[in-house]
Short mmCIF file of C-alpha atoms and ligand atoms in Angstrom, two decimals:
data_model
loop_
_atom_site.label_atom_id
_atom_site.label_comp_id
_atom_site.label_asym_id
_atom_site.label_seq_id
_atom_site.Cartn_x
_atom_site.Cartn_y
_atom_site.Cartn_z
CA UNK A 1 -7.37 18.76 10.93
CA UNK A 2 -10.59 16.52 10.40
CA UNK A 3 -11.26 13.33 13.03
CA UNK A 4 -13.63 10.42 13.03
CA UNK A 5 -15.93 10.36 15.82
CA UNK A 6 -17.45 6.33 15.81
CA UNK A 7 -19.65 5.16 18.05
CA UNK A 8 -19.34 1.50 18.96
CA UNK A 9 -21.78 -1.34 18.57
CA UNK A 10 -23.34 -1.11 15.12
CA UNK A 11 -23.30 -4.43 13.74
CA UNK A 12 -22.16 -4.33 9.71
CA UNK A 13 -24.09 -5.55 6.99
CA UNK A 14 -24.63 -5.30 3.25
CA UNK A 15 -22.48 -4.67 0.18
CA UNK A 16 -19.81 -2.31 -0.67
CA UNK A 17 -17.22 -1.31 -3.34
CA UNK A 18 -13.36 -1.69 -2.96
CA UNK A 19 -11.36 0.46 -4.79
CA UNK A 20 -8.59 0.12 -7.02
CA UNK A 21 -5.17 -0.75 -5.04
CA UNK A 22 -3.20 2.05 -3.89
CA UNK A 23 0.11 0.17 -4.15
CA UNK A 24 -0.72 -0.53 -7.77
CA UNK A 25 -1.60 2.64 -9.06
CA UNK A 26 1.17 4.64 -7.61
CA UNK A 27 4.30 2.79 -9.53
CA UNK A 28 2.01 2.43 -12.49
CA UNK A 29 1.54 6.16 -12.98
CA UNK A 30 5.13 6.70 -12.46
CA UNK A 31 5.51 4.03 -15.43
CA UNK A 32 3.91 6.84 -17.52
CA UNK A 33 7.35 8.58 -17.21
CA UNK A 34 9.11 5.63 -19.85
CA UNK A 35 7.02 7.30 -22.62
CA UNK A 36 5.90 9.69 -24.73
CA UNK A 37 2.79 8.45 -25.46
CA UNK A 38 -0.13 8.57 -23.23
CA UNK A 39 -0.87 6.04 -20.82
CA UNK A 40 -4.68 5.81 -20.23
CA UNK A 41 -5.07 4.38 -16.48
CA UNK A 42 -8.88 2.82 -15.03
CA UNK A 43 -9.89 1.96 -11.63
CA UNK A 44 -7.64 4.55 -10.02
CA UNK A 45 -8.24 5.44 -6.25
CA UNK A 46 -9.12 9.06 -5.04
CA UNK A 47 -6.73 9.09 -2.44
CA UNK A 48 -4.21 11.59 -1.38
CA UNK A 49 -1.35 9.65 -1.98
CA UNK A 50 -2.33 9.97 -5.72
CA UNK A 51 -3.40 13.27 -5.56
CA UNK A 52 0.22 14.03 -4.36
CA UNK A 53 1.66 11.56 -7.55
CA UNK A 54 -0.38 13.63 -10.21
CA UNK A 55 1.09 16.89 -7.92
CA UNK A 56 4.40 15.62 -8.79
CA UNK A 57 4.07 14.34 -11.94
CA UNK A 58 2.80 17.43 -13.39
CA UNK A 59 5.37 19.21 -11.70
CA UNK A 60 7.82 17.34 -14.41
CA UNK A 61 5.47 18.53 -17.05
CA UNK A 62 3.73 15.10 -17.47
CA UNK A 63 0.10 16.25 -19.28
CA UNK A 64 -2.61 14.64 -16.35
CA UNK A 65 -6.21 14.20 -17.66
CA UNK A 66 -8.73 13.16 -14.81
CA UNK A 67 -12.17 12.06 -15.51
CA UNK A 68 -13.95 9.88 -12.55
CA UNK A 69 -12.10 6.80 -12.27
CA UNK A 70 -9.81 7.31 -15.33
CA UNK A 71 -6.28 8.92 -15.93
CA UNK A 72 -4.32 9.44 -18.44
CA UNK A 73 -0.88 10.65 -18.41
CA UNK A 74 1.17 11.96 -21.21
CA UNK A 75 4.92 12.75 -20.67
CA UNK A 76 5.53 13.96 -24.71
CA UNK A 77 6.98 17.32 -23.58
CA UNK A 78 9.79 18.26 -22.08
CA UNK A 79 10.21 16.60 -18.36
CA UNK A 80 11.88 18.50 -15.50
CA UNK A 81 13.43 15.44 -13.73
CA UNK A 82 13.00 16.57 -10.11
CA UNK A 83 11.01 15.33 -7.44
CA UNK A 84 11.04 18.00 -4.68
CA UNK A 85 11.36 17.97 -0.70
CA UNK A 86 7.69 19.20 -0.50
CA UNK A 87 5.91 17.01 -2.17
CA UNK A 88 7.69 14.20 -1.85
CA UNK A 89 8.41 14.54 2.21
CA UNK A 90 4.70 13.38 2.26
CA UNK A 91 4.76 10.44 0.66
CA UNK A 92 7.55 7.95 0.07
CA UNK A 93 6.34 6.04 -2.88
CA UNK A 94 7.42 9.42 -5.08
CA UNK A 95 10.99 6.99 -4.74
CA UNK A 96 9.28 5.49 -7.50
CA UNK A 97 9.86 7.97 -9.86
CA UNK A 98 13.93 7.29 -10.18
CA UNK A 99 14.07 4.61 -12.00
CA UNK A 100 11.75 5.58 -14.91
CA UNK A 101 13.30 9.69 -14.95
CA UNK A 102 17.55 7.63 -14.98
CA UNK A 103 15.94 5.51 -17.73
CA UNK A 104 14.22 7.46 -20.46
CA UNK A 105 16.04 10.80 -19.57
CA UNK A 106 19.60 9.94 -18.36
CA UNK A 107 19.39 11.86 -14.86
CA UNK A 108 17.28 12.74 -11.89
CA UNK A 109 16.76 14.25 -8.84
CA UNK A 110 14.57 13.00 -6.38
CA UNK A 111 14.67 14.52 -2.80
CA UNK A 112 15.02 10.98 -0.09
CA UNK A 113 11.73 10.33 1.08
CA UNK A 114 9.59 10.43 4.35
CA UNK A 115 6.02 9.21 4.47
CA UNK A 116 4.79 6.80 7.22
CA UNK A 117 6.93 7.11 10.54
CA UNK A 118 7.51 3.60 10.62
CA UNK A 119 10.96 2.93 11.22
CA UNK A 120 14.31 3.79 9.30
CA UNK A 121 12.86 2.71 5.48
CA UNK A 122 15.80 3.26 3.62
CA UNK A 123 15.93 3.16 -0.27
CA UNK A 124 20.20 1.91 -0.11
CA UNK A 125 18.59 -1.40 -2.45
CA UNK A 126 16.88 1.39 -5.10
CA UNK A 127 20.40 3.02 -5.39
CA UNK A 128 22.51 0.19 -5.27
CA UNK A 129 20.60 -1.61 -8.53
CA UNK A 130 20.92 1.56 -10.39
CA UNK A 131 24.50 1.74 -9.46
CA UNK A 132 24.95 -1.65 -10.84
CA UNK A 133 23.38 -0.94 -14.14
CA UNK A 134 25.99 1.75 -14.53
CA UNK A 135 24.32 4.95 -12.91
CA UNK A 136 26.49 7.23 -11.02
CA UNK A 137 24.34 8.22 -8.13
CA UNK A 138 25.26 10.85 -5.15
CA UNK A 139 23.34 12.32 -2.43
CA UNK A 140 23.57 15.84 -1.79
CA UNK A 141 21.38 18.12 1.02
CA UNK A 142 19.41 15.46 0.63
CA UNK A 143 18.42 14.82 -2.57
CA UNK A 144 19.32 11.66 -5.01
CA UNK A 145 21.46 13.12 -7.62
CA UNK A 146 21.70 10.35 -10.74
CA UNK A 147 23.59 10.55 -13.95
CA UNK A 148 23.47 7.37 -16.71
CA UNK A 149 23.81 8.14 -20.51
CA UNK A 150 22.00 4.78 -20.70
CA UNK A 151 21.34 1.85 -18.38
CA UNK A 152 22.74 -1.46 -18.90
CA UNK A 153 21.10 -4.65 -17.96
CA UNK A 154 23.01 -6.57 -15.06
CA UNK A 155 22.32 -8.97 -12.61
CA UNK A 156 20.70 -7.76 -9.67
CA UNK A 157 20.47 -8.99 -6.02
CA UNK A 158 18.32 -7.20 -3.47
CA UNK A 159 19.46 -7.80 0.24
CA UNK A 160 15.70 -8.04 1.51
CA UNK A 161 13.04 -8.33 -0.26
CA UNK A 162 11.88 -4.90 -1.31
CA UNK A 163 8.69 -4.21 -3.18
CA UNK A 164 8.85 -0.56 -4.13
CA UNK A 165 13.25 -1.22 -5.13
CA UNK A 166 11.52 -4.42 -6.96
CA UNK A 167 9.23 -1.67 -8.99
CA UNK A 168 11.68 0.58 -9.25
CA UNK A 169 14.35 -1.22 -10.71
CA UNK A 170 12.10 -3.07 -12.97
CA UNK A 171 10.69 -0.07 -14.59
CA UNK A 172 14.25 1.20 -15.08
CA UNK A 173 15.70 -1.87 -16.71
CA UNK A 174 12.33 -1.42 -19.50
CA UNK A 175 15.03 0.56 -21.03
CA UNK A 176 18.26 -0.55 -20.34
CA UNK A 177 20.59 -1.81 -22.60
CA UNK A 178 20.44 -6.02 -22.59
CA UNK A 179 19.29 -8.37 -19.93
CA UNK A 180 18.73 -7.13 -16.16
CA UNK A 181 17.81 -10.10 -14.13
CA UNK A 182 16.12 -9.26 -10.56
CA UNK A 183 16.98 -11.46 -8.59
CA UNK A 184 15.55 -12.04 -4.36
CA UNK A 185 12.41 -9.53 -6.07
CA UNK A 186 9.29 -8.97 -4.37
CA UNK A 187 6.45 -11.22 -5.45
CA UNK A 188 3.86 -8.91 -4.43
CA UNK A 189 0.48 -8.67 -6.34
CA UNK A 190 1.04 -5.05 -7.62
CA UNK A 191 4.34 -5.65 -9.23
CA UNK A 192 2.81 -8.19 -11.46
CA UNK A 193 0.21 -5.39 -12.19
CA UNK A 194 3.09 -3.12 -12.77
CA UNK A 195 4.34 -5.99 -14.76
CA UNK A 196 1.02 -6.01 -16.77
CA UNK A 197 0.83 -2.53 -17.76
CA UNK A 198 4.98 -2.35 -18.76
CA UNK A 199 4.20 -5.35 -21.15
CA UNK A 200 1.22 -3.43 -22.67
CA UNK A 201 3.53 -0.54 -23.43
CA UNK A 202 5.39 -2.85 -25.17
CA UNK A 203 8.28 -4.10 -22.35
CA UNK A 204 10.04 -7.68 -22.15
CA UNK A 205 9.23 -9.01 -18.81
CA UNK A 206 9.23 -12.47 -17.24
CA UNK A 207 8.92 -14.01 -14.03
CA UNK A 208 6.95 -11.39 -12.15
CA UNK A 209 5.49 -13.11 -8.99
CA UNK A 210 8.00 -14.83 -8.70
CA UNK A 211 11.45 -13.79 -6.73
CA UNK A 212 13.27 -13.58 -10.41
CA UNK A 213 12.24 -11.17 -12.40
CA UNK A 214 14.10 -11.50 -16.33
CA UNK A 215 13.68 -8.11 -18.19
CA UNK A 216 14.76 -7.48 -21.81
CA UNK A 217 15.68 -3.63 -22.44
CA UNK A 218 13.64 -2.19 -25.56
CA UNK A 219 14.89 1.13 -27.06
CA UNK A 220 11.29 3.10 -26.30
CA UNK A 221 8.36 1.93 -24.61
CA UNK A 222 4.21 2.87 -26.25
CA UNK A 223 1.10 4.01 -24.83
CA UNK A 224 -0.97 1.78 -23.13
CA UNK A 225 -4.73 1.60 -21.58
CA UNK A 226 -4.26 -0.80 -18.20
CA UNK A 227 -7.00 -1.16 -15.26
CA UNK A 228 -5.19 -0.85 -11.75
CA UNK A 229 -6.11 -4.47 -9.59
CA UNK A 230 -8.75 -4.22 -6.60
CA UNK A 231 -6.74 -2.79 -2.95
CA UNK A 232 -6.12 -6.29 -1.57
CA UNK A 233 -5.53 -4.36 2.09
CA UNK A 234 -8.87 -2.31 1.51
CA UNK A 235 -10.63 -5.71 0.43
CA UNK A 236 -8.54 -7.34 3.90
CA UNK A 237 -9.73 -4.22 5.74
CA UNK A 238 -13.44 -3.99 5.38
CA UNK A 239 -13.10 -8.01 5.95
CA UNK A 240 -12.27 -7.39 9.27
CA UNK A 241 -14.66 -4.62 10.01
CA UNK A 242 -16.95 -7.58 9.34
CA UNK A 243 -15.60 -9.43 11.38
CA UNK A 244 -15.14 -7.21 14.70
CA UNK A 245 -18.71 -6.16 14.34
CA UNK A 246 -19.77 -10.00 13.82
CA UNK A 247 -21.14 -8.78 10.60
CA UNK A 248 -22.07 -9.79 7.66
CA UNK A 249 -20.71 -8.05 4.31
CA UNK A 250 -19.92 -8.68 0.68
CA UNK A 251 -17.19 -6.73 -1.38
CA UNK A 252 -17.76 -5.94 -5.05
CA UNK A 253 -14.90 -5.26 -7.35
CA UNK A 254 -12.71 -7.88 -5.56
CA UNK A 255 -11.03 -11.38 -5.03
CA UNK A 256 -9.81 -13.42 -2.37
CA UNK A 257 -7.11 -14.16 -5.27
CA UNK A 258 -4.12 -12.18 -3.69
CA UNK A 259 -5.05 -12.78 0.15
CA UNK A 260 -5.01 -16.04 1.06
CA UNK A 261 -3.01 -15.70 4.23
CA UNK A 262 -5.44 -13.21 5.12
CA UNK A 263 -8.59 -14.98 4.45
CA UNK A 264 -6.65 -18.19 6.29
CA UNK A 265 -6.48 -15.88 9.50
CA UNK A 266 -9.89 -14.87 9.46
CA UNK A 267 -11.35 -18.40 9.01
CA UNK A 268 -8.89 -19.47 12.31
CA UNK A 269 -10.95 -16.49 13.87
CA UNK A 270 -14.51 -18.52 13.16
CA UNK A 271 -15.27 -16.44 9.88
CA UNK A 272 -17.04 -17.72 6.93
CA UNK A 273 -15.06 -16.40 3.86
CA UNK A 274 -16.58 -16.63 0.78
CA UNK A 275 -15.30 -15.93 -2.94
CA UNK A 276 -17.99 -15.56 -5.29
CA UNK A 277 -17.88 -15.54 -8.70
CA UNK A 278 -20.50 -14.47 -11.65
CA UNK A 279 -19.02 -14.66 -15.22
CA UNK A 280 -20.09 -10.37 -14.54
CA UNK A 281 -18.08 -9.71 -11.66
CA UNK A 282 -16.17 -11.55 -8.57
CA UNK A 283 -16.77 -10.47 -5.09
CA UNK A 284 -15.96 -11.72 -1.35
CA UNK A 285 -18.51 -12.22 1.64
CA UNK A 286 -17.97 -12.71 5.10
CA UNK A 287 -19.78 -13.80 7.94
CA UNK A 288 -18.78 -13.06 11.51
CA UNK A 289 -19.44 -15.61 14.46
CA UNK A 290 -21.14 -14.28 17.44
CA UNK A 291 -17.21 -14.26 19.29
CA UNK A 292 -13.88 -14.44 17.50
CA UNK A 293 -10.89 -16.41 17.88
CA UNK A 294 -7.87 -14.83 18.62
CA UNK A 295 -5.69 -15.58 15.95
CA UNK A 296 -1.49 -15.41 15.87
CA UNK A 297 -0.13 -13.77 13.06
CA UNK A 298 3.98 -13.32 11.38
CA UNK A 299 4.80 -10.45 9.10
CA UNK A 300 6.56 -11.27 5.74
CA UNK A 301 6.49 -10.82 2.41
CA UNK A 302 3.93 -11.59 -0.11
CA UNK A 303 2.49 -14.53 -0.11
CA UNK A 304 2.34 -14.42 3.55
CA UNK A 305 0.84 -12.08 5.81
CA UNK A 306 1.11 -8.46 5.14
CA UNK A 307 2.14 -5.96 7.45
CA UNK A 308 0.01 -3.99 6.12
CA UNK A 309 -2.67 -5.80 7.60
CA UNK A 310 -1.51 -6.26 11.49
CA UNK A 311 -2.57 -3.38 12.69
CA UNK A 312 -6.16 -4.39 11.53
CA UNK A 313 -5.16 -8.06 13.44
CA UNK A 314 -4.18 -6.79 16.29
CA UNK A 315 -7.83 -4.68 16.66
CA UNK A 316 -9.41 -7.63 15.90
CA UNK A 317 -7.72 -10.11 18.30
CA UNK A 318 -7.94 -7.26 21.48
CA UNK A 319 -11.73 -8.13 21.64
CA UNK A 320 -11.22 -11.95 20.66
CA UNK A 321 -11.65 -14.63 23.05
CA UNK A 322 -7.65 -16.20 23.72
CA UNK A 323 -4.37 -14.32 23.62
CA UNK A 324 -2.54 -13.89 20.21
CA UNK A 325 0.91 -13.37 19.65
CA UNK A 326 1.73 -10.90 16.54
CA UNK A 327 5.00 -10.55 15.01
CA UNK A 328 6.16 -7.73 12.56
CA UNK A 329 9.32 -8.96 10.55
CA UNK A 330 9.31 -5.80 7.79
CA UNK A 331 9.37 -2.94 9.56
CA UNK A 332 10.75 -1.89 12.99
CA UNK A 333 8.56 0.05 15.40
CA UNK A 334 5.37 -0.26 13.81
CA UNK A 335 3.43 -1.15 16.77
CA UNK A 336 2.63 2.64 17.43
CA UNK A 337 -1.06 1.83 16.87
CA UNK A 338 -0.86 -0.36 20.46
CA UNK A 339 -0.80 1.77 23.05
CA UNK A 340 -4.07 4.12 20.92
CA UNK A 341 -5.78 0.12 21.40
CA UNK A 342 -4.82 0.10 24.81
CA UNK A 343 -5.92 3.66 25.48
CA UNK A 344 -9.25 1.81 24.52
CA UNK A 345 -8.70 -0.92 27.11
CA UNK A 346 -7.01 -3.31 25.04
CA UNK A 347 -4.75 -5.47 26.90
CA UNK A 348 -1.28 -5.60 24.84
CA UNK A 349 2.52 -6.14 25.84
CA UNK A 350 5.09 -5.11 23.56
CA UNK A 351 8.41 -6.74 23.44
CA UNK A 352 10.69 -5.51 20.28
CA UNK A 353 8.67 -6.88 17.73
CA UNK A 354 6.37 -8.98 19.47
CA UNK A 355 3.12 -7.90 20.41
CA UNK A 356 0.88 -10.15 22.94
CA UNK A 357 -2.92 -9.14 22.84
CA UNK A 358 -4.90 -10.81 25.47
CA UNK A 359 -8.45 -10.41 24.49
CA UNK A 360 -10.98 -8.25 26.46
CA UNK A 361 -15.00 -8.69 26.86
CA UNK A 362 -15.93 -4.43 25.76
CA UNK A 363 -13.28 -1.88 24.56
CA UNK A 364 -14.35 1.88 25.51
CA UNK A 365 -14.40 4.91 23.57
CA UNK A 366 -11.87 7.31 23.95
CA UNK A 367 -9.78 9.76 21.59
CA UNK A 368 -6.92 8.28 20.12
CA UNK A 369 -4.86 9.15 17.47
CA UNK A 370 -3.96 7.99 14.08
CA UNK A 371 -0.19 7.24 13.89
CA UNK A 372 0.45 5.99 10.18
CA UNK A 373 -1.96 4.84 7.58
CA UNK A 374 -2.90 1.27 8.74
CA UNK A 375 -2.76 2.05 12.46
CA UNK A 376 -5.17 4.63 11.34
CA UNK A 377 -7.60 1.30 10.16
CA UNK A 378 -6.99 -0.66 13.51
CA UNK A 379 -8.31 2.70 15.58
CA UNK A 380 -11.46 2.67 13.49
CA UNK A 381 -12.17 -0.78 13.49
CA UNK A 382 -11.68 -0.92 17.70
CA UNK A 383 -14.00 1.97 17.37
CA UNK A 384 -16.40 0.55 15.79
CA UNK A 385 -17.16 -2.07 18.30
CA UNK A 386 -16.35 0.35 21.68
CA UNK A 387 -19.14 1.32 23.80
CA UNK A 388 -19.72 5.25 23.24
CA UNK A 389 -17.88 7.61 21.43
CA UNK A 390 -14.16 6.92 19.47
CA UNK A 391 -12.76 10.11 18.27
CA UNK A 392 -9.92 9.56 15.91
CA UNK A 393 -7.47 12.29 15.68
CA UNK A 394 -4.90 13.52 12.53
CA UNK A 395 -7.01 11.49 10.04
CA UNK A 396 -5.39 12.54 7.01
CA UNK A 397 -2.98 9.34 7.41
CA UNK A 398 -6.47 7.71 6.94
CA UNK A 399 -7.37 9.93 3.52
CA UNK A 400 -4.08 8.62 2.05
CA UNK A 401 -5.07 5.10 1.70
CA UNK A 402 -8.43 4.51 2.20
CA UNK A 403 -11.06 5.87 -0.61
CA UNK A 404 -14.26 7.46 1.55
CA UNK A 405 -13.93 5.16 4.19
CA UNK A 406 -16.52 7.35 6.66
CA UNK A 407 -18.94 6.83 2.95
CA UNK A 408 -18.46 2.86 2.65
CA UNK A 409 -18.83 2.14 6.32
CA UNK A 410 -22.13 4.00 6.85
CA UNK A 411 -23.54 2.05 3.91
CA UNK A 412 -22.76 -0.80 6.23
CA UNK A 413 -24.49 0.72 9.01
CA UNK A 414 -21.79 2.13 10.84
CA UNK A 415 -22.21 5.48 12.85
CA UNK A 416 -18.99 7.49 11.67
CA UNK A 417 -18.51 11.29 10.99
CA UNK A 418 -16.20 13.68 9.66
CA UNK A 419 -15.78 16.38 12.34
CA UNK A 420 -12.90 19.28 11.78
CA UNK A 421 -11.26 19.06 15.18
C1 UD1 B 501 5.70 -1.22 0.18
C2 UD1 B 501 4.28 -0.74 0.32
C3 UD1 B 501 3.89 -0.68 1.79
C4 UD1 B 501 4.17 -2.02 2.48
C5 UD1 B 501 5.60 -2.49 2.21
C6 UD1 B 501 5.87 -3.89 2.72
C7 UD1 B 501 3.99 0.67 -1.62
C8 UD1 B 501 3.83 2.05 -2.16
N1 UD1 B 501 4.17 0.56 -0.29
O1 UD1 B 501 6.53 -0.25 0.82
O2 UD1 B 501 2.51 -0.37 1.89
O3 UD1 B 501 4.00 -1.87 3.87
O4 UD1 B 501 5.86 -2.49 0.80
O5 UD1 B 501 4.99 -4.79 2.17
O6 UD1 B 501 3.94 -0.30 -2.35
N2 UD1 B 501 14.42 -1.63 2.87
C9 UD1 B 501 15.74 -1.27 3.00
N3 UD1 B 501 16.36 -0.68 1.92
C10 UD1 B 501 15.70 -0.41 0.77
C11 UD1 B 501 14.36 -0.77 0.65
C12 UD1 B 501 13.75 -1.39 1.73
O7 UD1 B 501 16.36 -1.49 4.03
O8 UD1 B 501 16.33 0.14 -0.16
C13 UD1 B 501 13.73 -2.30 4.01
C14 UD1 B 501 12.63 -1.44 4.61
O9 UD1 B 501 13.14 -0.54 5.58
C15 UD1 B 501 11.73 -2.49 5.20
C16 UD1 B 501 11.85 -3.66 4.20
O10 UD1 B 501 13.06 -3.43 3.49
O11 UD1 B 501 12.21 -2.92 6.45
C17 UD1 B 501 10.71 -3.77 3.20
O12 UD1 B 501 10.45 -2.49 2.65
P1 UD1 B 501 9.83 -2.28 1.19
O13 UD1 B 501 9.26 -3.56 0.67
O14 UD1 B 501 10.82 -1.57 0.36
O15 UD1 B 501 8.62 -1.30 1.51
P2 UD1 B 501 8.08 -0.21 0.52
O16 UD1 B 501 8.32 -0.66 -0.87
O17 UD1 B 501 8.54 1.12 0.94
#
């Protein structure tokens, strides 16, 4: 298994690249499944997680054409509408391909997922909004077994906010029969991109971004070309290497448009955020004070803070000067990246979900490992300011989200290698 060995101290500068969003593309190129025309996708991430979509997808005997940055998909033929243990075991987004299989092909299996250890994660919402537009849905040695001739729109009301069940259920009410109203829907960034690219196959959507979502069933969706948004938590990411290195970095291929809670924090930490905009391209630049701030941060949905992004937070305030209190409201025991920090001499107490980092003066190196994907981040960005060596350990979490990050951050004048351990 390949590590990151960092060593500490290199102070970031210069420009780099952020990739198309991860959380985007995955539910997009399951949206492929809703027709049998080819659905040309741009700006799509060479990550594992979509490795492992394609995997799947041409499993069901979806036609995948890769050429750089550029997919297309074309499920004309005949679709196998199974999502197996194996591939999807690694990766819990492959969820996402219920909806679309119940709606253009009447049944699927899909294996229940695994993916990041980060608490329970159920999918009970995803099932439950099928059920109520008339699928009959069982699980058997566990897999999702669902049955609809053809979907009827209903009225749907999520119990939390979900963002995949959002996706999900939207993409499988493109072809339902009538009206499905979402209602309690996630207002997340990618599902208006989802949004974006069902409309340009031809679907009846309103509301997405905000927590009702009206869709109007059509009897077949169309092809499509669509370019997948900028990764908002790449863009928030590489913001806070910045900023723990007191750096000074711009980001092509991105806004501050979808992170305002983010960018918010980082200004409370004595950052200089910039958006800049040429009628060419937009891109963000930050500028690091000599010391950060620590900074408190809450967990919620979109539009405030991600979780996605705490792990990063916590890194950042467990060399800040002050004592931040961080609080994850989505997922339970996702503080598994804390006691890696503290392993670097952070000083953090956990209580339920309630971390409190008092910041220290120098972290050290040490090997820690990589828990899930953005725990993965907050190891690499304490490494990056440790004095000597960081080894990382079981990086792959790493490879699922984050396009070459060893590449971008030695363009910024990190010292970071891939090492097989
Ligand atoms: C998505 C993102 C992930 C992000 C998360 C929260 C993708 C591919 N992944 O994950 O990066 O961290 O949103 O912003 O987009 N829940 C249930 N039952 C369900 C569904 C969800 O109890 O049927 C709970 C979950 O356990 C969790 C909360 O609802 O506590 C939110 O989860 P959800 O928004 O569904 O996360 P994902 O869509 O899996």
């Amino acid at each position: 298994m390949d590590k990151l060995v960092i060593t500490g101290g290199a102070r970031l500068t210069g420009e780099v690249a952020v990739s198309g969003a991860k959380n985007a593309a995955l539910p997009i190129l399951c949206a492929s499944l809703l027709s049998s025309e080819p659905l040309t996708l741009r700006n799509v991430p060479a990550l594992n997680d979509i490795a492992t979509m394609l995997k799947l997808l041409t499993r069901m005997g979806v036609t995948v054409t890769r050429e750089g940055d550029s997919v297309t998909l074309h499920a004309g033929g005949v679709i196998e509408p199974v999502a197996p243990y194996e591939l999807v075991k690694t990766m819990r987004a492959s969820i996402l391909v219920l909806g679309p299989l119940l709606a253009r092909l009447g049944e699927a299996r899909v294996s229940l997922p695994g993916g990041c250890a980060i608490g329970a994660r159920p999918v009970d919402q995803h099932i439950k909004g099928l059920q109520s537009m008339g699928a009959e849905i069982g699980v058997e040695h566990g897999y999702i077994s669902a049955k609809a001739t053809r979907l009827r729109g209903a009225r749907l009301f999520t119990d939390m906010v979900t963002v995949t069940g959002t996706e999900n259920l939207m993409m499988a009410a493109c072809l339902a029969d009538g009206e499905t109203v979402i209602e309690n829907a996630a207002r997340e960034p990618e599902v208006v991109d989802l949004a974006q690219c069902l409309s340009a196959m031809g679907a009846r959507i309103s509301g997405a971004g905000t927590d009702v979502i009206r869709i109007r069933g059509v009897p077949r969706l169309a092809g499509a070309t669509h370019r997948i948004m900028p990764d908002r938590i790449e863009t928030g990411t590489f913001l806070c290497a910045a900023a723990i290195t007191g750096g000074d970095v711009r980001l092509t291929g991105t806004s501050t448009g979808y992170l305002d809670a983010v960018v918010d924090k980082l200004m409370d930490a004595g950052c200089d955020v910039q958006a800049e905009k040429t009628p060419a391209a937009e891109s963000v630049r930050l500028i690091a004070p000599a010391r950060l701030k620590a900074v408190s941060i809450r967990t919620a949905p979109y539009p405030a803070f991600p979780t996605d992004m705490q792990a990063q937070f916590m890194a950042l305030n467990a060399v800040a000067e002050g004592t931040a209190v961080i609080r994850e409201t989505i997922f339970e025991n996702r503080f598994m990246h804390a006691v890696e920090l503290q392993r670097l001499g952070a000083d953090i107490r956990i209580d339920g979900n309630t971390a409190v980092v008092s910041g220290v003066n120098r972290l050290q190196g040490a090997t820690v490992m990589a828990t899930d994907l953005r725990a993965s981040a907050s190891l690499v960005l304490a490494g990056l300011v440790a004095d000597g060596e960081t080894h990382v350990e079981r990086i792959y979490h790493l490879d699922r989200g984050y396009e070459g990050i060893e590449a971008k951050l030695t363009r910024l004048g990190a010292t970071i290698r891939r090492e097989k351990a």
